[in-house]
Tab-separated table of C-alpha atoms in Angstrom:
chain	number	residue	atom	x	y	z
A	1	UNK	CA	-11.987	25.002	-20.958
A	2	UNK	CA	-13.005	22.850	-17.805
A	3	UNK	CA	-10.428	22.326	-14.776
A	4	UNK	CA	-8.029	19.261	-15.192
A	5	UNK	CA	-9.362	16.763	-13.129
A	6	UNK	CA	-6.935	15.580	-10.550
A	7	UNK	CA	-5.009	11.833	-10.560
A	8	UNK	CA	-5.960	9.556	-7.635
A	9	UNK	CA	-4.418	6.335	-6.903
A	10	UNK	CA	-6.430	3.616	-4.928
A	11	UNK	CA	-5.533	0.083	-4.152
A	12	UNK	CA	-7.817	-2.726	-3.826
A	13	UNK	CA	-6.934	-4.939	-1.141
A	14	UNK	CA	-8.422	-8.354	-0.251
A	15	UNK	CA	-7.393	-12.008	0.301
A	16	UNK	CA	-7.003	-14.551	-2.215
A	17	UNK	CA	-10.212	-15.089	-4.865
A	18	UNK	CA	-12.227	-12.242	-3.068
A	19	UNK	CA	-13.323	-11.102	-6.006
A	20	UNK	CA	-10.843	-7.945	-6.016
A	21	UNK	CA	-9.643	-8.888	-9.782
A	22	UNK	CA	-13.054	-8.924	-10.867
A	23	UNK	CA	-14.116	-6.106	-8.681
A	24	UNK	CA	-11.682	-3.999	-10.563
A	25	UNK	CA	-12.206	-4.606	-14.288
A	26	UNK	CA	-15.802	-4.754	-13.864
A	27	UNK	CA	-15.467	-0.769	-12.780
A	28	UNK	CA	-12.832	-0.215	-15.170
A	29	UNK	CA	-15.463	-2.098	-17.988
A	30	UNK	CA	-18.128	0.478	-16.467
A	31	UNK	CA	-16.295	3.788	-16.572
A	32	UNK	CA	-15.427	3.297	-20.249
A	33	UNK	CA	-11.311	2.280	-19.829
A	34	UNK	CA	-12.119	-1.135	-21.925
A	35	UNK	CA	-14.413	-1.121	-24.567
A	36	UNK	CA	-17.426	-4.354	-24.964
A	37	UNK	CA	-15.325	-6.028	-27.415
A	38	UNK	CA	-12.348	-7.242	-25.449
A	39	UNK	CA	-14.385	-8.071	-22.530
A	40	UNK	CA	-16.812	-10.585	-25.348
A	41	UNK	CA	-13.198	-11.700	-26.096
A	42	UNK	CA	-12.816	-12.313	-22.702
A	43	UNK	CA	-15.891	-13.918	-22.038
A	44	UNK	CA	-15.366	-16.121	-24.617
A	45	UNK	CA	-11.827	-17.411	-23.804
A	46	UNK	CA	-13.154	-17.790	-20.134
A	47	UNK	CA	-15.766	-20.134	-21.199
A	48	UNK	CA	-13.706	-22.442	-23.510
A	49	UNK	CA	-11.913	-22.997	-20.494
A	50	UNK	CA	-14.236	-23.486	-17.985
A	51	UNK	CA	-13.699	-20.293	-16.521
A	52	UNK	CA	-16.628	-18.191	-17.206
A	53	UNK	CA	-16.423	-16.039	-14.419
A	54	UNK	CA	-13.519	-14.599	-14.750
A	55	UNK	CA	-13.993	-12.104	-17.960
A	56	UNK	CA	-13.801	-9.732	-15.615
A	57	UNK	CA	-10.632	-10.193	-13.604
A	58	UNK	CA	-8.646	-11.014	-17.208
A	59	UNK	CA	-9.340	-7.173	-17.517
A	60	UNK	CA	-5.835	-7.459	-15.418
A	61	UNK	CA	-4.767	-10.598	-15.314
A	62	UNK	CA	-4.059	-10.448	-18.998
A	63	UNK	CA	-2.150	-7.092	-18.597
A	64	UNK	CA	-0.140	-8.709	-16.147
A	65	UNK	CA	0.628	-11.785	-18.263
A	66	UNK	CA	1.210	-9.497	-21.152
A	67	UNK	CA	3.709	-7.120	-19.088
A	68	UNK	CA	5.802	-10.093	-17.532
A	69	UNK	CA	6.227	-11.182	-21.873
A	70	UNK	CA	7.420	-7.917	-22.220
A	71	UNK	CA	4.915	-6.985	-24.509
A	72	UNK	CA	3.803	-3.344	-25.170
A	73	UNK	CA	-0.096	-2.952	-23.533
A	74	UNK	CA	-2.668	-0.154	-23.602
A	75	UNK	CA	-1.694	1.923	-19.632
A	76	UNK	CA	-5.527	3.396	-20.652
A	77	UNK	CA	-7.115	0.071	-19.208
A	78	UNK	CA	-5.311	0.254	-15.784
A	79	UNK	CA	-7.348	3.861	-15.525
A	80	UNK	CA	-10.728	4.908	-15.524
A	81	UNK	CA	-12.325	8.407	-15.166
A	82	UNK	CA	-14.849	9.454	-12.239
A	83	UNK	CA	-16.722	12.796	-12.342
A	84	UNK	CA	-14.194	14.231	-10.728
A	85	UNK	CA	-10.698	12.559	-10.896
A	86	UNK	CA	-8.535	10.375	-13.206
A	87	UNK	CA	-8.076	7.042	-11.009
A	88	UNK	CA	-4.934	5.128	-11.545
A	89	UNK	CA	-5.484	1.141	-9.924
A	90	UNK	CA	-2.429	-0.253	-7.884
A	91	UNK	CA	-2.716	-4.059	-8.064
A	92	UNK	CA	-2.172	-5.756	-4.460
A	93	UNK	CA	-1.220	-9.403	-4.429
A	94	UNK	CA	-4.092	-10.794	-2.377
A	95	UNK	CA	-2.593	-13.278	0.416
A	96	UNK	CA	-4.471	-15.614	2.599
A	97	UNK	CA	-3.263	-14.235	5.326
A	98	UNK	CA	-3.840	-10.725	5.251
A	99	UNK	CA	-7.615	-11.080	5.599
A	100	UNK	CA	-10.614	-13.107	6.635
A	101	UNK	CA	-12.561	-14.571	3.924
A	102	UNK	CA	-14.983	-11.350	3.127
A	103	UNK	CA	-17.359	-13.271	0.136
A	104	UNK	CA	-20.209	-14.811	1.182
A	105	UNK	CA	-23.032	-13.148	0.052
A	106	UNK	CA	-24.655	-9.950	-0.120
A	107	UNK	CA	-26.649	-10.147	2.645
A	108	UNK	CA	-27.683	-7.469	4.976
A	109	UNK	CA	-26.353	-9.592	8.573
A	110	UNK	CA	-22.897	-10.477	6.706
A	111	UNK	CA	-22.613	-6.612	5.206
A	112	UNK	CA	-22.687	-5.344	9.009
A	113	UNK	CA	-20.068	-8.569	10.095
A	114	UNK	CA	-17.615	-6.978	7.301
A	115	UNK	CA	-18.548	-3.641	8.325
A	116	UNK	CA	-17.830	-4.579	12.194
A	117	UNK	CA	-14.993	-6.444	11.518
A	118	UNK	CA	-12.999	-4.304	9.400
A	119	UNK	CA	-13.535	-0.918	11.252
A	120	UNK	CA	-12.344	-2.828	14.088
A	121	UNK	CA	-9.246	-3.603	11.810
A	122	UNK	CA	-8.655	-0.412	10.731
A	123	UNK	CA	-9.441	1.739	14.284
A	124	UNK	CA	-6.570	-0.424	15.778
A	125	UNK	CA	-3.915	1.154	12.957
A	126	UNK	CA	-5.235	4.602	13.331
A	127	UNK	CA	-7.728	5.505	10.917
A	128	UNK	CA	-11.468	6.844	12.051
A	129	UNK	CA	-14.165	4.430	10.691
A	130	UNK	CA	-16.172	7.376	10.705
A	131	UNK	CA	-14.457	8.703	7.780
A	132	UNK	CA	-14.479	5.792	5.874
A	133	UNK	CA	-17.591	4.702	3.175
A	134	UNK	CA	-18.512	0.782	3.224
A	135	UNK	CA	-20.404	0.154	-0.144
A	136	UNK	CA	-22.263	-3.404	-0.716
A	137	UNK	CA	-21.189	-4.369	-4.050
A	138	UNK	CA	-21.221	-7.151	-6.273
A	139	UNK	CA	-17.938	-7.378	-8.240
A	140	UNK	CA	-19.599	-9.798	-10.888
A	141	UNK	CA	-23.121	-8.557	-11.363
A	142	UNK	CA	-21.632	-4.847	-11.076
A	143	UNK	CA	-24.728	-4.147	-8.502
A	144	UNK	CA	-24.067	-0.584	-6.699
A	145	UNK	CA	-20.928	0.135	-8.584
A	146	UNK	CA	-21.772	3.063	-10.555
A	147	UNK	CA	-25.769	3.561	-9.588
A	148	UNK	CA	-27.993	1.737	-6.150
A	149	UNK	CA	-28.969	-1.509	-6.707
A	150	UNK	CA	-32.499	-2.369	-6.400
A	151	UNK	CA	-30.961	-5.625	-5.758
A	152	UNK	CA	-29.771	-4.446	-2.150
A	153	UNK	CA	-32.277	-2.392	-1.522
A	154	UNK	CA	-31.550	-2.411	2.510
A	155	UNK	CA	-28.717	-0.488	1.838
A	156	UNK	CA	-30.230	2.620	2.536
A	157	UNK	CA	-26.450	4.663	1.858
A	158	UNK	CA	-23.266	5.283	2.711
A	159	UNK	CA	-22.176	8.539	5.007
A	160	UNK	CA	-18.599	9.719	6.134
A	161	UNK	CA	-17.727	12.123	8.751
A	162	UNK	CA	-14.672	14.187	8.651
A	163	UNK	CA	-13.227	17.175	9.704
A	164	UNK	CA	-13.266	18.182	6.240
A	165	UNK	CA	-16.308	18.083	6.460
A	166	UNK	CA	-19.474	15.440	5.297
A	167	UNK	CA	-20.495	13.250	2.647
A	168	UNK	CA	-22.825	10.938	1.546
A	169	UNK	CA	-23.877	8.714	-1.184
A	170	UNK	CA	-25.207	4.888	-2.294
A	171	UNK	CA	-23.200	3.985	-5.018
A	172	UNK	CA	-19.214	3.036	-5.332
A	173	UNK	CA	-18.438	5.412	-7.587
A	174	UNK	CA	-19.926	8.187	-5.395
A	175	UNK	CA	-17.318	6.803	-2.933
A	176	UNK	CA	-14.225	7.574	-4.312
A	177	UNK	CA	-15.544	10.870	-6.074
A	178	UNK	CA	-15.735	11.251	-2.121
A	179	UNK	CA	-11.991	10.734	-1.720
A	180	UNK	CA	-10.266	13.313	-0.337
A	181	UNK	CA	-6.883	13.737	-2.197
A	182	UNK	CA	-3.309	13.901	0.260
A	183	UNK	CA	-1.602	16.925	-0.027
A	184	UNK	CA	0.858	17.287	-2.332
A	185	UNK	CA	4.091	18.823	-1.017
A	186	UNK	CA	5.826	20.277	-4.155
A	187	UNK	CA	7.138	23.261	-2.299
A	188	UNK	CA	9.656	20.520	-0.655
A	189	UNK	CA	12.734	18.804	-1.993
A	190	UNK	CA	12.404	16.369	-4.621
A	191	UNK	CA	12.187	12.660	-3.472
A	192	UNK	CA	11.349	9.992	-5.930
A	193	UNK	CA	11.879	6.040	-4.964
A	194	UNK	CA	13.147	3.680	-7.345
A	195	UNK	CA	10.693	0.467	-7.633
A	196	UNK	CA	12.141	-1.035	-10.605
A	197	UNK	CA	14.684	-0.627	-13.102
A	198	UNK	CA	14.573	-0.940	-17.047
A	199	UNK	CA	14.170	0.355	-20.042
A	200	UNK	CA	11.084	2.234	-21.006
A	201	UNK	CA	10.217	4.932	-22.940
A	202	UNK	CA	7.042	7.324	-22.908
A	203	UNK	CA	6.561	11.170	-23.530
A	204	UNK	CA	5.017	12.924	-20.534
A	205	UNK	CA	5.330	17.009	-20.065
A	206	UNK	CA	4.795	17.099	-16.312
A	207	UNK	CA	4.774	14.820	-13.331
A	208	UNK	CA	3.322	15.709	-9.920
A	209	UNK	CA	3.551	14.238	-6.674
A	210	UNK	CA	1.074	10.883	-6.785
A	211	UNK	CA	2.134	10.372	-10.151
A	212	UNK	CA	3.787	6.803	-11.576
A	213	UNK	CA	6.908	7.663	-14.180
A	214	UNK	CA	9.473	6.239	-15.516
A	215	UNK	CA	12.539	8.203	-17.092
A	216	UNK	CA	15.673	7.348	-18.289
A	217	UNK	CA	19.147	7.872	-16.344
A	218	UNK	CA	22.519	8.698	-17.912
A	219	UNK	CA	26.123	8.402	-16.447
A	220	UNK	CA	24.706	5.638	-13.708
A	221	UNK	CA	25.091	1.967	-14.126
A	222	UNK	CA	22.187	-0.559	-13.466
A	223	UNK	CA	24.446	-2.008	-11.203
A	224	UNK	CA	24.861	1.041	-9.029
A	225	UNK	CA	20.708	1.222	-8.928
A	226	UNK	CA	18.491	-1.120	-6.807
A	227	UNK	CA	14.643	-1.219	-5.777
A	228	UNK	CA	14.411	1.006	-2.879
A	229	UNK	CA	17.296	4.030	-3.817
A	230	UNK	CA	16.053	7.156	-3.758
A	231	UNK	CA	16.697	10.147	-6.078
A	232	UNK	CA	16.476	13.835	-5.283
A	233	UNK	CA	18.204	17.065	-6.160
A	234	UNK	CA	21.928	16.938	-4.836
A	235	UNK	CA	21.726	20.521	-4.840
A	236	UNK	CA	19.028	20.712	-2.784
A	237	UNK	CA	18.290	18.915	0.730
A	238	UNK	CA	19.171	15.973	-1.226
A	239	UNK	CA	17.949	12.181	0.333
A	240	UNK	CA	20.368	10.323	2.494
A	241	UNK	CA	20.587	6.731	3.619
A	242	UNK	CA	20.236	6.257	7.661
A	243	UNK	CA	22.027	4.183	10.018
A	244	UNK	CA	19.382	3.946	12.223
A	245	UNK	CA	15.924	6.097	13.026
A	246	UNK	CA	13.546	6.303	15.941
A	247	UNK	CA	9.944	4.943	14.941
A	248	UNK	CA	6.647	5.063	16.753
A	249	UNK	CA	5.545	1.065	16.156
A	250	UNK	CA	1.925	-0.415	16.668
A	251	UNK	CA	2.170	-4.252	17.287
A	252	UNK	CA	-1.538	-5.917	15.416
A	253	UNK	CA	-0.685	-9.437	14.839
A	254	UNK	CA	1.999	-11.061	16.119
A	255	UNK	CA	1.697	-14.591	18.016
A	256	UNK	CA	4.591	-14.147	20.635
A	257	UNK	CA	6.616	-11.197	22.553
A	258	UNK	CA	9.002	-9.049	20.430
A	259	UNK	CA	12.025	-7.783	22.591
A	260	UNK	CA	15.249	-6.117	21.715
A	261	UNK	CA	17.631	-7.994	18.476
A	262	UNK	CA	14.248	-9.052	16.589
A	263	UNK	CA	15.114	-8.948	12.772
A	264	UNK	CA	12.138	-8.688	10.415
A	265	UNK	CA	11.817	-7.055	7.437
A	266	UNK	CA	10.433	-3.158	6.426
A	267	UNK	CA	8.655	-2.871	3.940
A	268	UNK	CA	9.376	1.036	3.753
A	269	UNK	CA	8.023	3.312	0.450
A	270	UNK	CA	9.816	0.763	-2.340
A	271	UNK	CA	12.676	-1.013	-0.052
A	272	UNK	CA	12.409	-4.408	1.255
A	273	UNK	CA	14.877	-3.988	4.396
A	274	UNK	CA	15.875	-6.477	7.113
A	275	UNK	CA	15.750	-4.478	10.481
A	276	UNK	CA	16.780	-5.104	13.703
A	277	UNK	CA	14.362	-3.913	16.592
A	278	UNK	CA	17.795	-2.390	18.536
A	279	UNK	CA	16.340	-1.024	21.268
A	280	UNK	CA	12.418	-1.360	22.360
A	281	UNK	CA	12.590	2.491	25.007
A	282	UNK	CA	9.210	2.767	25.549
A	283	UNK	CA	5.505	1.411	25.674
A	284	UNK	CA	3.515	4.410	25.002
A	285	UNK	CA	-0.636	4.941	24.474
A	286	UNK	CA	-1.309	4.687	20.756
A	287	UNK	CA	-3.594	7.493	21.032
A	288	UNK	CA	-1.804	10.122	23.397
A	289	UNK	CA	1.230	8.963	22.353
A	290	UNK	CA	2.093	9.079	26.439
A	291	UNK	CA	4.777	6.713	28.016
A	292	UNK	CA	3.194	3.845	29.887
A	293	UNK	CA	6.376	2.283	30.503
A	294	UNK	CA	10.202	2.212	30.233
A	295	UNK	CA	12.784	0.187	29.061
A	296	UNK	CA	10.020	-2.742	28.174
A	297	UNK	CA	11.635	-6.258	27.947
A	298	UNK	CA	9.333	-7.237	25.075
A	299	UNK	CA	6.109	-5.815	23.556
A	300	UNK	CA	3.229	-7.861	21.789
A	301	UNK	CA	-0.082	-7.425	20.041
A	302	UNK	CA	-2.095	-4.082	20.785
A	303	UNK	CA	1.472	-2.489	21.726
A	304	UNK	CA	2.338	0.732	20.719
A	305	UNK	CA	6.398	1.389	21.570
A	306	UNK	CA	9.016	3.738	20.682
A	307	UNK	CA	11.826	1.928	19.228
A	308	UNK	CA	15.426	2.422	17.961
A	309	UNK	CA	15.793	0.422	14.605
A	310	UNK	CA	18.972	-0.520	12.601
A	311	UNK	CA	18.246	-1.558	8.755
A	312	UNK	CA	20.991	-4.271	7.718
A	313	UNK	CA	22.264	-1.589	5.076
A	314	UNK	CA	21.849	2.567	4.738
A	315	UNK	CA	18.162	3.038	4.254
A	316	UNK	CA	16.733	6.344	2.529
A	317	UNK	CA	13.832	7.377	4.761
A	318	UNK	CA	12.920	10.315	5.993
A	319	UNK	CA	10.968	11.455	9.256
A	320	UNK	CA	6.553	10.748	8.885
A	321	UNK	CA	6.384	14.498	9.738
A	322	UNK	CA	8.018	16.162	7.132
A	323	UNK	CA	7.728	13.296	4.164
A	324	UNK	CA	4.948	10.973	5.132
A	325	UNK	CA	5.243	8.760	2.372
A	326	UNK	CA	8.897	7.842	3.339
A	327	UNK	CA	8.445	8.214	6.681
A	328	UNK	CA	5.486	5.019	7.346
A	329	UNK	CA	6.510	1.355	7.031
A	330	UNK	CA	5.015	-1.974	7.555
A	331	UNK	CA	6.833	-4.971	9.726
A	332	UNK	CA	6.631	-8.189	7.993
A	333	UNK	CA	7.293	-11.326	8.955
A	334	UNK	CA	5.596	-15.333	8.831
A	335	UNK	CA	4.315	-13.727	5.452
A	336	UNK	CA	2.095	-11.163	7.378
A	337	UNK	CA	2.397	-8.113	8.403
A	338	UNK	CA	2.593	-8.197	11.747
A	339	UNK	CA	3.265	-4.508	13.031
A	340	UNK	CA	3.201	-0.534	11.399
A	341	UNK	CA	4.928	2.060	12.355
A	342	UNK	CA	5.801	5.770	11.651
A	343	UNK	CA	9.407	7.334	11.819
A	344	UNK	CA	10.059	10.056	14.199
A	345	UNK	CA	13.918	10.640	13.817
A	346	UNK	CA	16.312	9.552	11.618
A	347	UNK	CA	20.242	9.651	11.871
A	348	UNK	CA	22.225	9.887	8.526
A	349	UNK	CA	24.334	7.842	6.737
A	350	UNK	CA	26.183	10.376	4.520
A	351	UNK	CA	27.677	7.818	2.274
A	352	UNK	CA	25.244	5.633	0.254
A	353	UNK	CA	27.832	2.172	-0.027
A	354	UNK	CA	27.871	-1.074	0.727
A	355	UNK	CA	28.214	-1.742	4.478
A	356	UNK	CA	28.849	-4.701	6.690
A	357	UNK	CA	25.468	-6.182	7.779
A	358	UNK	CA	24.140	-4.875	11.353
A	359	UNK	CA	22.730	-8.213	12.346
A	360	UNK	CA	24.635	-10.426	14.416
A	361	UNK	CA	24.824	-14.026	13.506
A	362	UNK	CA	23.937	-15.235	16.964
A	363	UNK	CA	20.854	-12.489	18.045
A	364	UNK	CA	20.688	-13.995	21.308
A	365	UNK	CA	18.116	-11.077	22.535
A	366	UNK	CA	15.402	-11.816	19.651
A	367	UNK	CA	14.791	-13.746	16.033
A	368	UNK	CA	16.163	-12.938	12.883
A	369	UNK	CA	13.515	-13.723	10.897
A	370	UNK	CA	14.265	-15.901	7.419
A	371	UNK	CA	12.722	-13.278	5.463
A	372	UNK	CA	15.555	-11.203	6.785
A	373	UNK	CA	17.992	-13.880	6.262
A	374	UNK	CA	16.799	-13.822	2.583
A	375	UNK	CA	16.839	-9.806	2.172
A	376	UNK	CA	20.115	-8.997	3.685
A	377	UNK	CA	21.487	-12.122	1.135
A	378	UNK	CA	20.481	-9.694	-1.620
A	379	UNK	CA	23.297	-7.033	-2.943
């Protein structure tokens, strides 16, 4: 009997009618996870309303219509199989905002703009563009998604260079069989955030680290659970809700100077937190991670600062270092996100209750942002 392949899960990430919908169930269409029925259904539908082009993207869009009715759907068509890994898709909410417009074409000159552009993007919040594959694709034709495309025949192949060593390819699909998976710290206490709550029911024998479950809870009220708890073994290193934590933050788009009392929110494994920036102690080089300089009255785009920060209620996370998924975050505010950052220490709140909000009404030191306003409103 072969090896079980391993579960990835990857996100596709774009703005607003980019194509990512499309993009998606095209690949999931290609690897087998809907059969050429439903998408002639789909077609079909699409074209009675005008819509022709979007068989593709109703691959999810439908699922999503069907799951917000409440209705029962097939999980099967939100995966697809590689020759090497079961792939789970995360949907992303595209927002106008979070990109440039990346569709125009398949040319050559606007392949190496996106190209430029985005491993600009993604060298300034720490990744190596080195170690990343760009693929030319065509999300509605399906060109270079699971063999090349004569089509694009400029595109003479991807290449990534890592200290795990190379690879190379000229299709999509060759990318993420390329995918290197993150390590998978079972040996370590449980954590497990909560990102919804309701009823569901499913028979699974095992779930691993990476893994999306549901299971039911007994002797807890919904009203003691919201998005954002975390649940663990209380008999071992169990997860606890901090007061406040020390967080290595890199400032990418914000349009003024953030000093000491700004309130956004974190967006922080599953919670949705307002924070208050307490205390901005250092500027320090992104890369060395070496203090440039102290006590900073405000920091701005292409910052990188060590800063104290105080959520508006207890907040499970843990430090970067020992659970990295708890431990990064993303700073949101004028519907963007404006900063990322990494925790570095954390200081405990033993008792997970209610507390009285952090945030002063009158944060004469920096903005409470309305997004803030609107998260600390929520019990």
């Amino acid at each position: 009997m072969g090896k079980e392949k391993i579960h990835i899960n990857i996100v596709v990430i774009g703005h607003v009618d980019s194509g990512k919908s499309t993009t998606t169930g095209h690949l999931i269409y290609k690897c087998g996870g809907i059969d050429k029925r439903t998408i002639e259904k789909f077609e079909k539908e699409a074209q009675e309303m005008g819509k022709g082009s979007f068989k593709y993207a109703w691959v999810l869009d439908k699922l999503k219509a069907e799951r917000e009715r409440g209705i029962t759907i097939d999980i099967a068509l939100w995966k697809f199989e590689t020759a090497k890994y079961y792939v789970t898709i995360i949907d992303a909410p595209g927002h106008r905002d979070f990109i440039k417009n990346m569709i125009t074409g398949t040319s050559q000159s606007r392949f190496e703009e996106i190209k430029k552009e985005v491993s600009s993007y993604i060298k300034k919040i720490g990744y190596n563009p080195a170690a990343v594959a760009f693929v030319p694709i065509s999300g509605w034709h399906g060109d270079n998604m699971l063999e090349h495309s004569e089509k694009m025949n400029w595109f003479k192949g991807w290449n990534v260079d890592r200290k795990e060593g190379k690879a190379e390819g000229r299709c999509l699909i060759e990318a993420l069989d390329a995918i290197l998976p993150p390590s998978r710290p079972t040996e370590k206490p449980l954590r497990l955030p909560l990102q919804s709550v309701e009823m569901h029911h499913e028979a699974l024998q095992e779930a691993v680290p990476g893994d999306n479950v549901g299971f039911n809870v007994k002797n807890v009220s919904v009203k003691e659970l919201r998005r954002g708890y975390v649940a663990g073994d209380s008999k071992n290193n169990p997860p606890k809700g901090a007061q406040d934590f020390l967080a290595q933050v890199i400032v990418l788009n914000h349009p003024g100077q953030i000093s000491n009392g700004y309130t956004p929110v974190l967006d922080c494994h599953t919670a949705h937190i307002a924070c208050k920036f307490a205390e901005i102690k250092e500027k320090c080089d992104r890369r060395t991670g070496k203090t440039t300089e102290e006590n900073p009255k405000s920091i701005k785009s292409g910052d990188a600062a060590i800063v104290n920060l105080v959520p508006s209620k207890p907040m499970c996370v843990e430090s970067f270092q020992e659970f990295p998924p708890l431990g990064r975050f993303a700073v949101r505010d004028m519907r963007q996100t404006v900063a990322v950052g990494v925790i570095k220490v954390r200081k405990e709140h033993h008792v997970m209750k209610k507390i009285v909000s952090v945030i002063p009404k009158d944060a004469s030191t920096g903005k409470v942002t309305k997004a803030a306003e609107k998260a600390q409103k929520k019990k």
